[in-house]
mmCIF file of C-alpha atoms and ligand atoms in Angstrom:
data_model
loop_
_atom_site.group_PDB
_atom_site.id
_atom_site.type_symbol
_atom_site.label_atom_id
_atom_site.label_comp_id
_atom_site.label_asym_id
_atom_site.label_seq_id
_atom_site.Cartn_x
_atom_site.Cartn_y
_atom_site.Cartn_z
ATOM 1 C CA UNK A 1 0.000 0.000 0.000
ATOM 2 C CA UNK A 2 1.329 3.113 -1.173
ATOM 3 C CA UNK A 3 0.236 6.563 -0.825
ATOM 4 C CA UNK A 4 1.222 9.004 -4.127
ATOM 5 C CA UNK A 5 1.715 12.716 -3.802
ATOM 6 C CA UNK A 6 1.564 15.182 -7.095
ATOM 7 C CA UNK A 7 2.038 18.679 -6.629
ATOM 8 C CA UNK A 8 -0.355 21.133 -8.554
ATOM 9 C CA UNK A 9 1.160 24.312 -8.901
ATOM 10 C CA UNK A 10 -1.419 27.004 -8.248
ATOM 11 C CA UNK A 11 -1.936 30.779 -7.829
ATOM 12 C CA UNK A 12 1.064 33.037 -7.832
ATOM 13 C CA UNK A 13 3.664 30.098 -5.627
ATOM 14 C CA UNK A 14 1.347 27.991 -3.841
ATOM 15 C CA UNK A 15 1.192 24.153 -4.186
ATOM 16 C CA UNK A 16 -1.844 22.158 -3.837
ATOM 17 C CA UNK A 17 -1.187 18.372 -3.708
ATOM 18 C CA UNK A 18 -3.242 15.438 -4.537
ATOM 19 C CA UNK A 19 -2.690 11.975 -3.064
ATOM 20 C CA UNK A 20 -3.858 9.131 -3.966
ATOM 21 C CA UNK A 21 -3.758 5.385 -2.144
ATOM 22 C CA UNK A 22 -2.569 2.523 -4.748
ATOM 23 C CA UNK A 23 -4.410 0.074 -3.849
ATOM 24 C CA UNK A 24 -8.424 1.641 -3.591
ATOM 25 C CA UNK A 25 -7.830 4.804 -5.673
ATOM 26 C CA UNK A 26 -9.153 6.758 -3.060
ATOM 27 C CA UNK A 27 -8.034 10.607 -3.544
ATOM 28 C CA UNK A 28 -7.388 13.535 -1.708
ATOM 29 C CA UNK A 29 -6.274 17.111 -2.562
ATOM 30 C CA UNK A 30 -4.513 19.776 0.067
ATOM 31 C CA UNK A 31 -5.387 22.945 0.350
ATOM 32 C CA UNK A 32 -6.977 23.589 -2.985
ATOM 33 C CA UNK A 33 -7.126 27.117 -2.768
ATOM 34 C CA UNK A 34 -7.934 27.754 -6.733
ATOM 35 C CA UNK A 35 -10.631 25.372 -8.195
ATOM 36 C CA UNK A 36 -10.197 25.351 -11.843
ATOM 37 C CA UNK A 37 -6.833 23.701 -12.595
ATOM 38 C CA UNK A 38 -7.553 21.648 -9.629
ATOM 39 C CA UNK A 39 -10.750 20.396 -10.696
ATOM 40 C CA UNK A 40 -8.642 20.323 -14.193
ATOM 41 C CA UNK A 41 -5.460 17.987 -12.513
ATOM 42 C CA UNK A 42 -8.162 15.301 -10.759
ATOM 43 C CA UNK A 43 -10.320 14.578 -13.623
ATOM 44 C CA UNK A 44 -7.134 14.090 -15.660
ATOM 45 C CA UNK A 45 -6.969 11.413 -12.927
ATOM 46 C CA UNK A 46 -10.100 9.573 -13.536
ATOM 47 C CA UNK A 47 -12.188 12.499 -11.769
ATOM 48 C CA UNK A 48 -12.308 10.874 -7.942
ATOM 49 C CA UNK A 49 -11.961 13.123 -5.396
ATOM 50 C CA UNK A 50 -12.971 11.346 -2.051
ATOM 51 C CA UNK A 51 -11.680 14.653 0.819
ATOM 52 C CA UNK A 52 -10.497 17.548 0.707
ATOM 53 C CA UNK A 53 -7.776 18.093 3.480
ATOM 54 C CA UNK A 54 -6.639 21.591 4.760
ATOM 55 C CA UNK A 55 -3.697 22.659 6.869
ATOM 56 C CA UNK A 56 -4.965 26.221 7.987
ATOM 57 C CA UNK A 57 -7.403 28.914 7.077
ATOM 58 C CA UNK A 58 -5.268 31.633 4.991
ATOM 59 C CA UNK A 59 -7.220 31.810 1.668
ATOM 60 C CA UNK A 60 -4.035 30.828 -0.430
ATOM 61 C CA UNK A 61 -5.206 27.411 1.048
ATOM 62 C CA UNK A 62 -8.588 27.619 1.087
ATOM 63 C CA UNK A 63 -10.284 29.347 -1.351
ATOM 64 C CA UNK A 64 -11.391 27.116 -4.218
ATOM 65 C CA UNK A 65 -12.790 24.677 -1.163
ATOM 66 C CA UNK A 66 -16.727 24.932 -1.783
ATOM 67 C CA UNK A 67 -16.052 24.989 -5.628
ATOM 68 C CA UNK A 68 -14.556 21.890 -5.320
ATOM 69 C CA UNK A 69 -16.100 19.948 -2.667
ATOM 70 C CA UNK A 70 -19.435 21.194 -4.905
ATOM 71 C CA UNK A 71 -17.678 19.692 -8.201
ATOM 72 C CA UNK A 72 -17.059 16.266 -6.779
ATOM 73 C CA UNK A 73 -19.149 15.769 -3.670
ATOM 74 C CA UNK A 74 -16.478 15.189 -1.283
ATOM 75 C CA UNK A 75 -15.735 15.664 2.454
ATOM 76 C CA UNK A 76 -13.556 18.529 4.056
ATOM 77 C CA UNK A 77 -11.286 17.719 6.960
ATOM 78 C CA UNK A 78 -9.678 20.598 9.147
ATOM 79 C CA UNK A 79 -8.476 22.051 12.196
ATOM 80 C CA UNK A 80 -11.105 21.758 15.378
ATOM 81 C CA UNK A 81 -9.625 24.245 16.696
ATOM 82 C CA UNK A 82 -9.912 26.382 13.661
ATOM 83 C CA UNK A 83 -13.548 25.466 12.208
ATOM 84 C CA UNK A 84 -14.953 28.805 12.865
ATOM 85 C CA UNK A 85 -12.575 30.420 10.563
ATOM 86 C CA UNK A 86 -12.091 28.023 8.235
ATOM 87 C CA UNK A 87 -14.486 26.563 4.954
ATOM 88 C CA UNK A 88 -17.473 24.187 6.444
ATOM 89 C CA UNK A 89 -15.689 21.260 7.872
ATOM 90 C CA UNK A 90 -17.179 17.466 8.065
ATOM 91 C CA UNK A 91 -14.636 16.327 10.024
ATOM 92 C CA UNK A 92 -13.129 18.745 12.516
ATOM 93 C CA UNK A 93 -9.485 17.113 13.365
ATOM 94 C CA UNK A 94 -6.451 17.580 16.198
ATOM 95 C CA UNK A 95 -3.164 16.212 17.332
ATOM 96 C CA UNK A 96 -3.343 12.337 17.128
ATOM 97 C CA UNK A 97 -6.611 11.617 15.293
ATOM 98 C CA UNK A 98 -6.220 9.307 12.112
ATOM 99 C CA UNK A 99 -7.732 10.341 8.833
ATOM 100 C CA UNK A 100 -8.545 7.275 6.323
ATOM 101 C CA UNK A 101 -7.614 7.422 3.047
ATOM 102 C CA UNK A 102 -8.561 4.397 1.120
ATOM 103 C CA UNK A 103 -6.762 1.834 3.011
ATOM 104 C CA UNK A 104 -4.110 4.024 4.400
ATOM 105 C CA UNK A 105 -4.237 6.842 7.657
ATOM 106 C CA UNK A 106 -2.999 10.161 7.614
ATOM 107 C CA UNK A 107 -2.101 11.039 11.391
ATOM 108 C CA UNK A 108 -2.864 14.785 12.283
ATOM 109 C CA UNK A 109 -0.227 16.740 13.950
ATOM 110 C CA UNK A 110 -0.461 20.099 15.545
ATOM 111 C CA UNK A 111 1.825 22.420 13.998
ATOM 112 C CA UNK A 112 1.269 26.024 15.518
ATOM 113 C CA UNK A 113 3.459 28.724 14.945
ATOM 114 C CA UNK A 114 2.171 29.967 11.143
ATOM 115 C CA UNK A 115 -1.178 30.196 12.271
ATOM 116 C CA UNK A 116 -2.483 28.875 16.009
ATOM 117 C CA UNK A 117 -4.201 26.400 14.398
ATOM 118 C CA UNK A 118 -2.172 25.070 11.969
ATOM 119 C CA UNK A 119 -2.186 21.070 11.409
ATOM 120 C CA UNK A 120 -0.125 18.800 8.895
ATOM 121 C CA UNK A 121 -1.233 15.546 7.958
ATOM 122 C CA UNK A 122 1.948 12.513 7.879
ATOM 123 C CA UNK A 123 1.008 9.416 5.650
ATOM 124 C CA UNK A 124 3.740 6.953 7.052
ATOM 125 C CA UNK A 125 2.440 4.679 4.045
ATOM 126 C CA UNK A 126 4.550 7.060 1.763
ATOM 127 C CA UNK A 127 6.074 8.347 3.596
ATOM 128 C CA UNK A 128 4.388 11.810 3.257
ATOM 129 C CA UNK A 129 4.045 14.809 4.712
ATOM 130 C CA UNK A 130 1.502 17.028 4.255
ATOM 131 C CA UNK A 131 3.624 20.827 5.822
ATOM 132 C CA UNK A 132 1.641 23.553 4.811
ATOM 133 C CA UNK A 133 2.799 27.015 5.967
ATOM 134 C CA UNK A 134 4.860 25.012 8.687
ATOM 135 C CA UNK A 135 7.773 23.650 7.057
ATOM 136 C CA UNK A 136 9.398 24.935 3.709
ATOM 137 C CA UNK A 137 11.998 23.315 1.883
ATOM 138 C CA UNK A 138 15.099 25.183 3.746
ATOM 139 C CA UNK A 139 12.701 27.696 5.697
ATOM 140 C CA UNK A 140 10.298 27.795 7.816
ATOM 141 C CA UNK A 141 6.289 29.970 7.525
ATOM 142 C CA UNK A 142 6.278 33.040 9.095
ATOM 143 C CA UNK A 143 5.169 33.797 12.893
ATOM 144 C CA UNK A 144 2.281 35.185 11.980
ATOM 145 C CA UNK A 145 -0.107 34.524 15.148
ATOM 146 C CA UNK A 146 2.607 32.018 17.165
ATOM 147 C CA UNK A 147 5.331 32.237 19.304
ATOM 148 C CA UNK A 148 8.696 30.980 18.282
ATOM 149 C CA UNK A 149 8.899 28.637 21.073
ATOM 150 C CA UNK A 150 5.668 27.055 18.763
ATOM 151 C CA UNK A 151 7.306 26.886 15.845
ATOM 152 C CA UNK A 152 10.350 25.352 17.389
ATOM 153 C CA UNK A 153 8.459 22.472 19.022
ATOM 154 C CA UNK A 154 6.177 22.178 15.827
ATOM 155 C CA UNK A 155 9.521 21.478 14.090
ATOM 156 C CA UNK A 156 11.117 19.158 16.452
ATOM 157 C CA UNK A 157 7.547 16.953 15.960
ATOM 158 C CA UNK A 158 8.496 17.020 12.057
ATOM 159 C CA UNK A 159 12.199 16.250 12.585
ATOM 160 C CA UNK A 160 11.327 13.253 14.486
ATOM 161 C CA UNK A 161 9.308 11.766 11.299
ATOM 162 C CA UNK A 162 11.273 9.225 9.095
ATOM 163 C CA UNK A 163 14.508 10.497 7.088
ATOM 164 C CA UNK A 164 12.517 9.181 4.154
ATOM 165 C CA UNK A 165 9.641 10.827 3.932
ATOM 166 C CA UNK A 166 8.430 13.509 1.231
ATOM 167 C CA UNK A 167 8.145 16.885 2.818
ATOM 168 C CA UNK A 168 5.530 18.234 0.519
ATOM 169 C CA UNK A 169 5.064 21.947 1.340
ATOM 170 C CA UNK A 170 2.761 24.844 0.572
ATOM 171 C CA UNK A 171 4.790 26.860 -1.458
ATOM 172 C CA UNK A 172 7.977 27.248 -4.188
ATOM 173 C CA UNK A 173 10.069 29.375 -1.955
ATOM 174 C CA UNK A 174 13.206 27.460 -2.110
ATOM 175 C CA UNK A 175 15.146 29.236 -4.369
ATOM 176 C CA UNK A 176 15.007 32.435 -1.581
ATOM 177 C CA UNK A 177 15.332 30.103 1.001
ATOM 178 C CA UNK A 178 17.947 28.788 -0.196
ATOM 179 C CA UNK A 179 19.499 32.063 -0.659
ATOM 180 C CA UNK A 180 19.260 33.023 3.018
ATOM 181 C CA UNK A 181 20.608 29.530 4.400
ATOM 182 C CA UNK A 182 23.644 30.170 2.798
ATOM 183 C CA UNK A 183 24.378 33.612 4.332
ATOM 184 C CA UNK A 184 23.373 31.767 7.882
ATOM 185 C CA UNK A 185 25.381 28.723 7.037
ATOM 186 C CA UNK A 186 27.492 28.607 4.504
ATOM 187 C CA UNK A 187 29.701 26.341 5.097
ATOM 188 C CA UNK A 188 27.513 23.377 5.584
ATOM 189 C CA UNK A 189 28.360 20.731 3.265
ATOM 190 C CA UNK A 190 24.743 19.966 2.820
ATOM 191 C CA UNK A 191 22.785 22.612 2.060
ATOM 192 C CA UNK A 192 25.043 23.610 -0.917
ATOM 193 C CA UNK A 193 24.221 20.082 -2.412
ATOM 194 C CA UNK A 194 21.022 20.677 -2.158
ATOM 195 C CA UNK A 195 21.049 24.762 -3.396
ATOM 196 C CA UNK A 196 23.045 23.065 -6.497
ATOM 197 C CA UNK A 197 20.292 20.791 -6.731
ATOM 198 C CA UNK A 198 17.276 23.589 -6.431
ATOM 199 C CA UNK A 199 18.822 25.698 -9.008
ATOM 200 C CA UNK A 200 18.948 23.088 -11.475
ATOM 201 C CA UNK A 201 15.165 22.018 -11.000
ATOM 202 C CA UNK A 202 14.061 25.554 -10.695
ATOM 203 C CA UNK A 203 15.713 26.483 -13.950
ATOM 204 C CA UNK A 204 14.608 23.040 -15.703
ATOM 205 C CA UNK A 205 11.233 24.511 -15.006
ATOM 206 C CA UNK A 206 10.593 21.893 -12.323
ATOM 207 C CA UNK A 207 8.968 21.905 -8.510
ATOM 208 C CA UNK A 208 11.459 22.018 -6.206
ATOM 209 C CA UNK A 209 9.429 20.059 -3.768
ATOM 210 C CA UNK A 210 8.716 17.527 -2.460
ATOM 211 C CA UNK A 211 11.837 17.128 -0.522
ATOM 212 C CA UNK A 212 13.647 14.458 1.884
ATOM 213 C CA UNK A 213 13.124 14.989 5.442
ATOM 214 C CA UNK A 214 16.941 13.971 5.874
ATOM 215 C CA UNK A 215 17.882 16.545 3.816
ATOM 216 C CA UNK A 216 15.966 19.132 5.549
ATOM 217 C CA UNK A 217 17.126 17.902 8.770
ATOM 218 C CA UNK A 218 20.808 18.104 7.180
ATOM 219 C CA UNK A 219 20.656 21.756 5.509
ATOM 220 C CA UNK A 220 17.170 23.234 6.510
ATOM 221 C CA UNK A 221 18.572 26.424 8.862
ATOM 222 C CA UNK A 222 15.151 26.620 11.107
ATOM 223 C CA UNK A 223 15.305 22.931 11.726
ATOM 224 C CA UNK A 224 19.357 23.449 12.731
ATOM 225 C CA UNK A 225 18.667 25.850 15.131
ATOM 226 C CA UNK A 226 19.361 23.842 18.567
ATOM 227 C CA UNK A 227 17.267 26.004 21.270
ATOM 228 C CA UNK A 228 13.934 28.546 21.073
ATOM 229 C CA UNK A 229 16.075 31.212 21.047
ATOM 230 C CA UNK A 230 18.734 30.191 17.873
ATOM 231 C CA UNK A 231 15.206 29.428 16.320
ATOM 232 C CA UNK A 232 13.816 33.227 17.013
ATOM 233 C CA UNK A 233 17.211 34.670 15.521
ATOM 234 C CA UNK A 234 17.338 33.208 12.669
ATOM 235 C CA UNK A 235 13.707 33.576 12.005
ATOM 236 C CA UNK A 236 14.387 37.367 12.607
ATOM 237 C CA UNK A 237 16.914 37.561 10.093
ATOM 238 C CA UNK A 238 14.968 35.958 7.675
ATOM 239 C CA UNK A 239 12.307 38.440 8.409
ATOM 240 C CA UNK A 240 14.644 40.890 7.365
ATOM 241 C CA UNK A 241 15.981 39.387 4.601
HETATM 242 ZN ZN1 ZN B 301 -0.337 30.631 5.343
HETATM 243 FE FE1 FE B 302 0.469 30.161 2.364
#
């Protein structure tokens, strides 16, 4: 049993990404914030969309939600502790539930630093991960209600996942990133393999994402930082970046 992940590029930088389980052809779709070429990108599929799943309320993730769950009939999972801010949920989700998909589970994990109430969802039948505004390849989302004691626990949670898993993101922002971890680390072996490696995607027109979690974990300069407060600095700088 396998679960599939396929980035579809949307709005200005934004990925949306639909999953699909091998062996049931049950499908899902991430924050499908723009309903046309994701409505376009699942009936290329065969036209099954079984949930929609969303990772916090910012309208870059949510907006094509009642366009789509209209188009195919499907059910929308989301933050509990979000559901008054967020598109009409069927299944209101925190830390620990399980979320079927076909014949796999997606476990929820609380992820607040972003928003308060951001979740990802981790497939370990991928292994995927579902990082929203959380984790970026080489950065980190913005504090934009949390603390960065938050962010740094929601990142030590993601760490902790398997070296293998896909860290599939909200957004192309790797090229920047990557531009800022190397004035915070440059010598680290690393993360110039991997800027070498984002600058030939990027200019082969490709996704830079998803990416390893060991590779993160190796060059990623927010999940380096050893302490809340190594975490807060470099987040500053990157804020002034
Ligand atoms: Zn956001
Ligand atoms: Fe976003």
């Amino acid at each position: 049993m396998t679960i599939s992940a396929q980035s579809v590029p949307i709005l200005k930088d934004n990925y949306a990404w639909l999953l699909k389980d091998s062996e049931t052809g049950a499908t899902a779709i991430v924050d499908p914030a723009d309903a046309k070429p994701i409505i376009a990108a699942i009936e290329a599929q065969g036209g099954r969309l079984d949930m929609i799943l969303l990772t916090h309320h910012h309208a870059d993730h949510t907006a094509g939600v009642d366009e789509v769950r209209a188009h195919f009939n499907c059910k929308v999972v989301g933050a509990a502790a979000d559901a008054h801010r967020l598109p009409k949920l069927d299944v209101a989700v925190k830390e620990g539930d399980m979320v079927p998909l076909g014949n796999a589970k997606g476990q929820v994990i609380d992820t607040p630093g972003h928003t308060r109430g951001q979740i990802n969802f981790f497939f370990p039948e991928g292994p995927v991960l579902l990082s929203g505004d959380t984790l970026f390849s080489l950065g980190c989302g913005r504090l934009i209600e949390g603390t960065a004691g938050e962010m740094f626990e929601s990142l030590r949670k993601l760490a902790a996942l398997p070296g293998d898993t896909k860290v599939c993101c909200g957004h192309e922002y790797t090229e920047s990133n990557a531009k800022f971890a190397l004035t915070v680390d440059p010598d680290n072996a690393a993360l110039k393999v991997r800027v070498a490696e984002v600058q030939k995607q990027r200019a082969a027109g490709k996704p830079s994402v998803p990416s390893l979690m060991s590779d993160e974990c190796a060059a990623n300069p927010f999940l380096l930082a050893k302490d809340v407060a190594s975490l807060a600095d470099v987040r500053g700088k990157k804020d002034r970046f």
